[in-house]
Short mmCIF file of C-alpha atoms and ligand atoms in Angstrom, two decimals:
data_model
loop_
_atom_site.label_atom_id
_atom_site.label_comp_id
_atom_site.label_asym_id
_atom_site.label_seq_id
_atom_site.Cartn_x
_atom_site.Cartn_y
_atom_site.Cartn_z
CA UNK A 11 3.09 13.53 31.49
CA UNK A 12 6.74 13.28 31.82
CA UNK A 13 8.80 13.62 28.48
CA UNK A 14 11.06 10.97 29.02
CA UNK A 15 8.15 8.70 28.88
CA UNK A 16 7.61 9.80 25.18
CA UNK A 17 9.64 7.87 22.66
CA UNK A 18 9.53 11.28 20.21
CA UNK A 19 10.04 14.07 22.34
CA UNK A 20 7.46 17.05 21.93
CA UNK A 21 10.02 19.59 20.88
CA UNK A 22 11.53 17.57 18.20
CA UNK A 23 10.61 19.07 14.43
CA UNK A 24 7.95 17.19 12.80
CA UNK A 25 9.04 14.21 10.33
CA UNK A 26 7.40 13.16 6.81
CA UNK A 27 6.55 10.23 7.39
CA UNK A 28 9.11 7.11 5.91
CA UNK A 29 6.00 4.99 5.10
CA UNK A 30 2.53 5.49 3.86
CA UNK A 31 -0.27 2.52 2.85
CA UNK A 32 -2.91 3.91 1.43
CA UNK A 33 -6.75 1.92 0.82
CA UNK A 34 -7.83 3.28 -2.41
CA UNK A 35 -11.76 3.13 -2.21
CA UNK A 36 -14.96 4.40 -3.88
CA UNK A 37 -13.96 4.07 -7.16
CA UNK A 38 -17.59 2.71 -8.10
CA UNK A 39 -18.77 4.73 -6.51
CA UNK A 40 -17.36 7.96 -7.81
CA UNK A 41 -18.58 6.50 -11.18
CA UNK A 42 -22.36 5.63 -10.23
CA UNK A 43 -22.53 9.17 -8.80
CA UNK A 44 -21.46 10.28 -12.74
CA UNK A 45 -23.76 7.17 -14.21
CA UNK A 46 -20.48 5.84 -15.46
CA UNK A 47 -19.49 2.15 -15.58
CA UNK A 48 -17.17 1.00 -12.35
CA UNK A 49 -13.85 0.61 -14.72
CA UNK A 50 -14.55 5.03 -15.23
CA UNK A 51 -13.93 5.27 -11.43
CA UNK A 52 -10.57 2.66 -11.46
CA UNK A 53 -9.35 4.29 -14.59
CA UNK A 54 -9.88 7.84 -13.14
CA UNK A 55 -8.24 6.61 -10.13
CA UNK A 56 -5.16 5.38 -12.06
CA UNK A 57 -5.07 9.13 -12.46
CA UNK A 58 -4.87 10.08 -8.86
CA UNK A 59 -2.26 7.01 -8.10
CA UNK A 60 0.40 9.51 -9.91
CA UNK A 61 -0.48 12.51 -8.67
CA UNK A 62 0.00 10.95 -5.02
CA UNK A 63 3.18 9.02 -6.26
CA UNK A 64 4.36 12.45 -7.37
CA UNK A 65 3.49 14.12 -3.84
CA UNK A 66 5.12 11.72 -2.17
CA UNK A 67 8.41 11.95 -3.83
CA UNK A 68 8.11 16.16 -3.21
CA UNK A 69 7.88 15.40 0.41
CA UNK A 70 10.65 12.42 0.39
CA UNK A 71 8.09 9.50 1.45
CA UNK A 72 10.53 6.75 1.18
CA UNK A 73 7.70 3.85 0.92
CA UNK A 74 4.40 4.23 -0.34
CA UNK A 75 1.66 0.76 -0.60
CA UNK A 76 -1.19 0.81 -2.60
CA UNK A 77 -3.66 -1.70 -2.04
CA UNK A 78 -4.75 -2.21 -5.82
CA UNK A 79 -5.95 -5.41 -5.63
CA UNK A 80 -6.77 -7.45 -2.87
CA UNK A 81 -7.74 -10.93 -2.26
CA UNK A 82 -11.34 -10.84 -2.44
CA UNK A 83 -11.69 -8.43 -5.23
CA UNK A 84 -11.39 -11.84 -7.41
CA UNK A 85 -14.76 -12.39 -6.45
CA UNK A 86 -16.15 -9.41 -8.86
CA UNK A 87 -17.89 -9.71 -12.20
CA UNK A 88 -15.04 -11.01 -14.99
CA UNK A 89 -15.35 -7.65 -16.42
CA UNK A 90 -14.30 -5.53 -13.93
CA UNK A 91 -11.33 -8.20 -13.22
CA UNK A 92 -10.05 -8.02 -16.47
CA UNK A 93 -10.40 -4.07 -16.87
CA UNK A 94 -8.73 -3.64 -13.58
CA UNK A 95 -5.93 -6.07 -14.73
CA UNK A 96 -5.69 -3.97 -18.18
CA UNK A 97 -5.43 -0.70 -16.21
CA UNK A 98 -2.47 -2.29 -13.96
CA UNK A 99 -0.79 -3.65 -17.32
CA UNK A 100 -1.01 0.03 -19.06
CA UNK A 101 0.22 1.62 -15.85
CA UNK A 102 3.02 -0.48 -15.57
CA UNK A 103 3.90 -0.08 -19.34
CA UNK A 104 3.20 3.49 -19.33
CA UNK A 105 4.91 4.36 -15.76
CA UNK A 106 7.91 2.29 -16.04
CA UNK A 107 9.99 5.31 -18.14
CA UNK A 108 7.85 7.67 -15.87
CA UNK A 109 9.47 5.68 -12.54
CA UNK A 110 12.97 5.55 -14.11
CA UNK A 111 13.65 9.48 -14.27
CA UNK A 112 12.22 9.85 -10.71
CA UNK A 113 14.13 7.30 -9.46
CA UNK A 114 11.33 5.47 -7.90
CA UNK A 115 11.72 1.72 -7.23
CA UNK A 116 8.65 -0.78 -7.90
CA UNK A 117 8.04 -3.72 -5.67
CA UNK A 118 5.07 -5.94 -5.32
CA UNK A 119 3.37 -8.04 -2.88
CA UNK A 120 0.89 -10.04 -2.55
CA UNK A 121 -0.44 -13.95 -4.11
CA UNK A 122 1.20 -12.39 -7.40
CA UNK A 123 1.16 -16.14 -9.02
CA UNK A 124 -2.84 -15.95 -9.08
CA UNK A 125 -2.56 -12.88 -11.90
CA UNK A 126 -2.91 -13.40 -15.37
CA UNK A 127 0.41 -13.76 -17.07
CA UNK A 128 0.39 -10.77 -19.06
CA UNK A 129 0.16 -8.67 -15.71
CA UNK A 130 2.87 -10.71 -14.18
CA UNK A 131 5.19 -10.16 -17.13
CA UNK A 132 4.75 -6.34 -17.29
CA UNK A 133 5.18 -6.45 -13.55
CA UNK A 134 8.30 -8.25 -13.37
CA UNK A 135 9.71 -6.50 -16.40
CA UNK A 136 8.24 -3.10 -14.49
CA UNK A 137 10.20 -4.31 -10.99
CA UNK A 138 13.37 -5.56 -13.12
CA UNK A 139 13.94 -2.45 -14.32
CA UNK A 140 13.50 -0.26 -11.95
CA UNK A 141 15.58 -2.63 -8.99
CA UNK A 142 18.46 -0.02 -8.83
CA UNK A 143 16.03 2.88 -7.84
CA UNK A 144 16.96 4.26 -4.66
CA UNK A 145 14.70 7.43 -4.11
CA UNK A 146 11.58 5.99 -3.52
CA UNK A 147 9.75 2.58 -3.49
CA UNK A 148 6.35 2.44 -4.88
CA UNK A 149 4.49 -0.96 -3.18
CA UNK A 150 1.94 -2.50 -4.68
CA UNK A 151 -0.25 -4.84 -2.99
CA UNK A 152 -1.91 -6.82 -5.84
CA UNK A 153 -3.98 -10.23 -5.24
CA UNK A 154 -3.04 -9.16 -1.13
CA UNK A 155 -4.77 -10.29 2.09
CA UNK A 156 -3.42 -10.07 5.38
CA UNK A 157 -4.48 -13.22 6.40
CA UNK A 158 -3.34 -14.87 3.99
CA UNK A 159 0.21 -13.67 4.25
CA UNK A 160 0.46 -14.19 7.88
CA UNK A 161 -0.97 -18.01 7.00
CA UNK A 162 2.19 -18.39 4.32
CA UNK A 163 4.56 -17.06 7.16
CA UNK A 164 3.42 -19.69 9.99
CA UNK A 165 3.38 -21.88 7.16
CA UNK A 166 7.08 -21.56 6.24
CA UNK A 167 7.71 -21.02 9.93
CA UNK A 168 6.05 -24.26 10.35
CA UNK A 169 8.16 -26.38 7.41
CA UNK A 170 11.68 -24.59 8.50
CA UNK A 171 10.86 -26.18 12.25
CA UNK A 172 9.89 -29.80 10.73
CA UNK A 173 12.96 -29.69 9.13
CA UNK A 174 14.81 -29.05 12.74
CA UNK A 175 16.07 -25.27 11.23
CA UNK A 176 13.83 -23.56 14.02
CA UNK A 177 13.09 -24.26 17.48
CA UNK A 178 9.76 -22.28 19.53
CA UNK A 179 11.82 -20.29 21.08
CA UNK A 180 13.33 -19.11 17.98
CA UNK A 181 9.68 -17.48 16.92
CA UNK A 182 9.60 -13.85 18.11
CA UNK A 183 7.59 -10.74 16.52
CA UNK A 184 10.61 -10.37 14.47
CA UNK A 185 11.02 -13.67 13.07
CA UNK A 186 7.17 -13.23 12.00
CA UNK A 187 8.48 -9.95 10.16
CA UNK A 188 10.94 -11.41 8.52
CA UNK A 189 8.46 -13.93 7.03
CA UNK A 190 5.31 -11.78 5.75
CA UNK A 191 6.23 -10.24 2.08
CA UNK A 192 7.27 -6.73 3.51
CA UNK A 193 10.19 -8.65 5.32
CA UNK A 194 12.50 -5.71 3.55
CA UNK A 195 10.12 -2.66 4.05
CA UNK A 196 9.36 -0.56 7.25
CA UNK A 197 5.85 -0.80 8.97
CA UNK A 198 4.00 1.87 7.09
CA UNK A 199 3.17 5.20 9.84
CA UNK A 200 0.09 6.56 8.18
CA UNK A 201 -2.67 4.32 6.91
CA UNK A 202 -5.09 6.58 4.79
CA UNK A 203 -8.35 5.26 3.79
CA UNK A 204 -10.36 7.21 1.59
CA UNK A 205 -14.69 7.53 1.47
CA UNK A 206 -15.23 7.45 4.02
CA UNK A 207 -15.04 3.41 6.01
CA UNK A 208 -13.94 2.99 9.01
CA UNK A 209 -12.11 -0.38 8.35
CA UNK A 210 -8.74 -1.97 7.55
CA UNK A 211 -10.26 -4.56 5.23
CA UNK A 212 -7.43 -7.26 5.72
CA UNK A 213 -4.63 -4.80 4.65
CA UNK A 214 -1.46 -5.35 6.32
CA UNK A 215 -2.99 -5.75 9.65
CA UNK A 216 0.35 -7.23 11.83
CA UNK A 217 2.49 -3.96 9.58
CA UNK A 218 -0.25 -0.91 11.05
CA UNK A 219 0.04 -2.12 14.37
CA UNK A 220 1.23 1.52 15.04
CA UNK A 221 0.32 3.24 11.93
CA UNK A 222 -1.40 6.45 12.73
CA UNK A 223 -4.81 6.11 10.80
CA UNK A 224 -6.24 9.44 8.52
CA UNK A 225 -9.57 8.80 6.74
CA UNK A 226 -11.19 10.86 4.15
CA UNK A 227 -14.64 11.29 3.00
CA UNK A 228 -13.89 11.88 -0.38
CA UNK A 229 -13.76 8.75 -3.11
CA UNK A 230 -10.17 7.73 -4.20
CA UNK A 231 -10.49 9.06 -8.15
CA UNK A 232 -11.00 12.74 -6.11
CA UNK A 233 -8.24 12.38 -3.80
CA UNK A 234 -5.10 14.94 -5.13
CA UNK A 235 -2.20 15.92 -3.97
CA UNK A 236 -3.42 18.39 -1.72
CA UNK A 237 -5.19 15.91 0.12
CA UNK A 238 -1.86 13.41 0.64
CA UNK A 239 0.06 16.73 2.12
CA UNK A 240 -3.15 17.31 4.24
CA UNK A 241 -3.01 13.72 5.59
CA UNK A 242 0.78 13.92 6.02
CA UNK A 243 -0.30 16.81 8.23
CA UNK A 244 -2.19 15.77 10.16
CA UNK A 245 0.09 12.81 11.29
CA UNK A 246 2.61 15.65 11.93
CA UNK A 247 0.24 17.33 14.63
CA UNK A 248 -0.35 13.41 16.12
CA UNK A 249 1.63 12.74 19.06
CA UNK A 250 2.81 9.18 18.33
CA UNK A 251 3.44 7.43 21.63
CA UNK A 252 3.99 3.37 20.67
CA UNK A 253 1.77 2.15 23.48
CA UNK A 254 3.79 4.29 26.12
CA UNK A 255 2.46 7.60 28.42
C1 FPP B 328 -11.67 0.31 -4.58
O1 FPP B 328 -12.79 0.94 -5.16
C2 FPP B 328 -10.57 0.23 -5.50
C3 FPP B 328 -10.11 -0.92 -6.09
C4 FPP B 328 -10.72 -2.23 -5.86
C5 FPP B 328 -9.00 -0.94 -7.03
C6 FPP B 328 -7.99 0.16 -6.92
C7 FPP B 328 -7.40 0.38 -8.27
C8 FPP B 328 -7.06 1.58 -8.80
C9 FPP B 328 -7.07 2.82 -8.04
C10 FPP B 328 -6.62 1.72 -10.21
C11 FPP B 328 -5.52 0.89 -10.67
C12 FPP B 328 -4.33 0.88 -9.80
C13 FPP B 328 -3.09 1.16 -10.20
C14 FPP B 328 -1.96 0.99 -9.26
C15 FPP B 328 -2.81 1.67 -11.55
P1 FPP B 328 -14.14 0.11 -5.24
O2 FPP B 328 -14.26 -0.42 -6.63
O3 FPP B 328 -14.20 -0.93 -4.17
O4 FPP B 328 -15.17 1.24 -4.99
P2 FPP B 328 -16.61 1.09 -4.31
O5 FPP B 328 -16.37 0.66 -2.90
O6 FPP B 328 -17.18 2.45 -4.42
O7 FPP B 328 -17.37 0.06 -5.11
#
């Protein structure tokens, strides 16, 4: 294979990488195996959230998503819902200070309108405050599905051209980008998904066209730091080519 093929040349020293999207799953799980209820495994997941937030800043990850909430997890019992929203509200409250002297930055996407309003007030307050972060920026995806953000974004494509501001030819892979919520954050270059599933479950499927993938067996309220520097090294040893030889 000839080098100049390869758009990161095999002698160049390995790179963190800028962005990492990570599915947090078997939280219910890790509680049944303990014959705890399901809001045990998201509150003891809470738990490892910080510890990766804190790895990530120690390596100098520059974006990291967390898919916290998606779409379909609306369709759970009202119990779990509610706890899950409760957790998010307490993190935010709790983390904000936390987020402030590490110089992290919060963002959010996602249908944000369809939380409750408490959530959405700590969240904007939590995203207000932190705007002038420049460190790190700590995603969350919260009421997010892929599908549904690409529908908004050939949706507004859609409106912009009846009102004569776009022509077809203006609509390249780029003007799609610029649409979807992460408009103003890279494409993520590891996807981790933990216990264990082999599956992207509608999480930023046009932004991992080239993420290199890293599962682990392990539920999410296990994962730890050690296992975020693991993952980070194994995309090191990956020879990323972008489609080319
Ligand atoms: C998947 O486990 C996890 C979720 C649906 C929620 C993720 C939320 C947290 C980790 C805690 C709160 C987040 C923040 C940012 C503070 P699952 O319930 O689908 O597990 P299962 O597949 O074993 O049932």
């Amino acid at each position: 294979m000839a080098a100049r093929h390869v758009r990161r040349p095999m002698n160049e020293p390995p790179t963190v990488p800028a962005h990492i999207a990570i599915i947090m799953d078997g939280n219910g799980r890790w509680a049944k195996e303990r014959g705890l209820p399901r809001r045990e495994g998201h509150r003891a997941g809470a738990e490892s959230v910080r510890e990766c937030v804190e790895a990530c800043k120690q390596l100098g990850v520059r974006y990291l998503t967390l898919y916290a909430f998606s779409s379909e997890n609306w369709s759970r019992p009202a119990n779990e819902v509610s706890a899950l929203m409760s957790l998010l509200e307490r993190f935010l409250e709790q983390k904000a200070e936390e987020m402030m002297k590490q110089d992290v930055r919060l963002k959010a996407i996602g249908h944000l309108e369809r939380l409750p309003e408490k959530t959405r007030r700590r969240l904007r307050s939590a995203i207000e405050r932190t705007a002038g972060n420049t460190s790190m920026t700590l995603v969350l995806a919260l009421s997010y599905g892929s599908r549904e953000e690409i529908t908004e974004a050939a949706r507004s494509m859609v409106h912009e051209a009846v009102e004569g501001r776009l022509t077809p030819g203006d609509v390249t892979p780029d003007l799609v980008a610029s649409h979807l919520y992460t408009a103003d954050i890279p494409d993520p270059d590891l996807l981790v998904r933990t216990s264990g599933e082999m599956r992207v479950s509608n999480f930023l499927l046009w932004q991992i066209s080239y993420a290199e993938i890293v599962i682990f067996k392990k539920f999410w309220p296990d994962f730890a730091q050690a296992d975020l520097f693991e993952a980070v090294d194994e995309y090191r040893r990956r020879h990323r080519r972008f489609g080319g030889l």
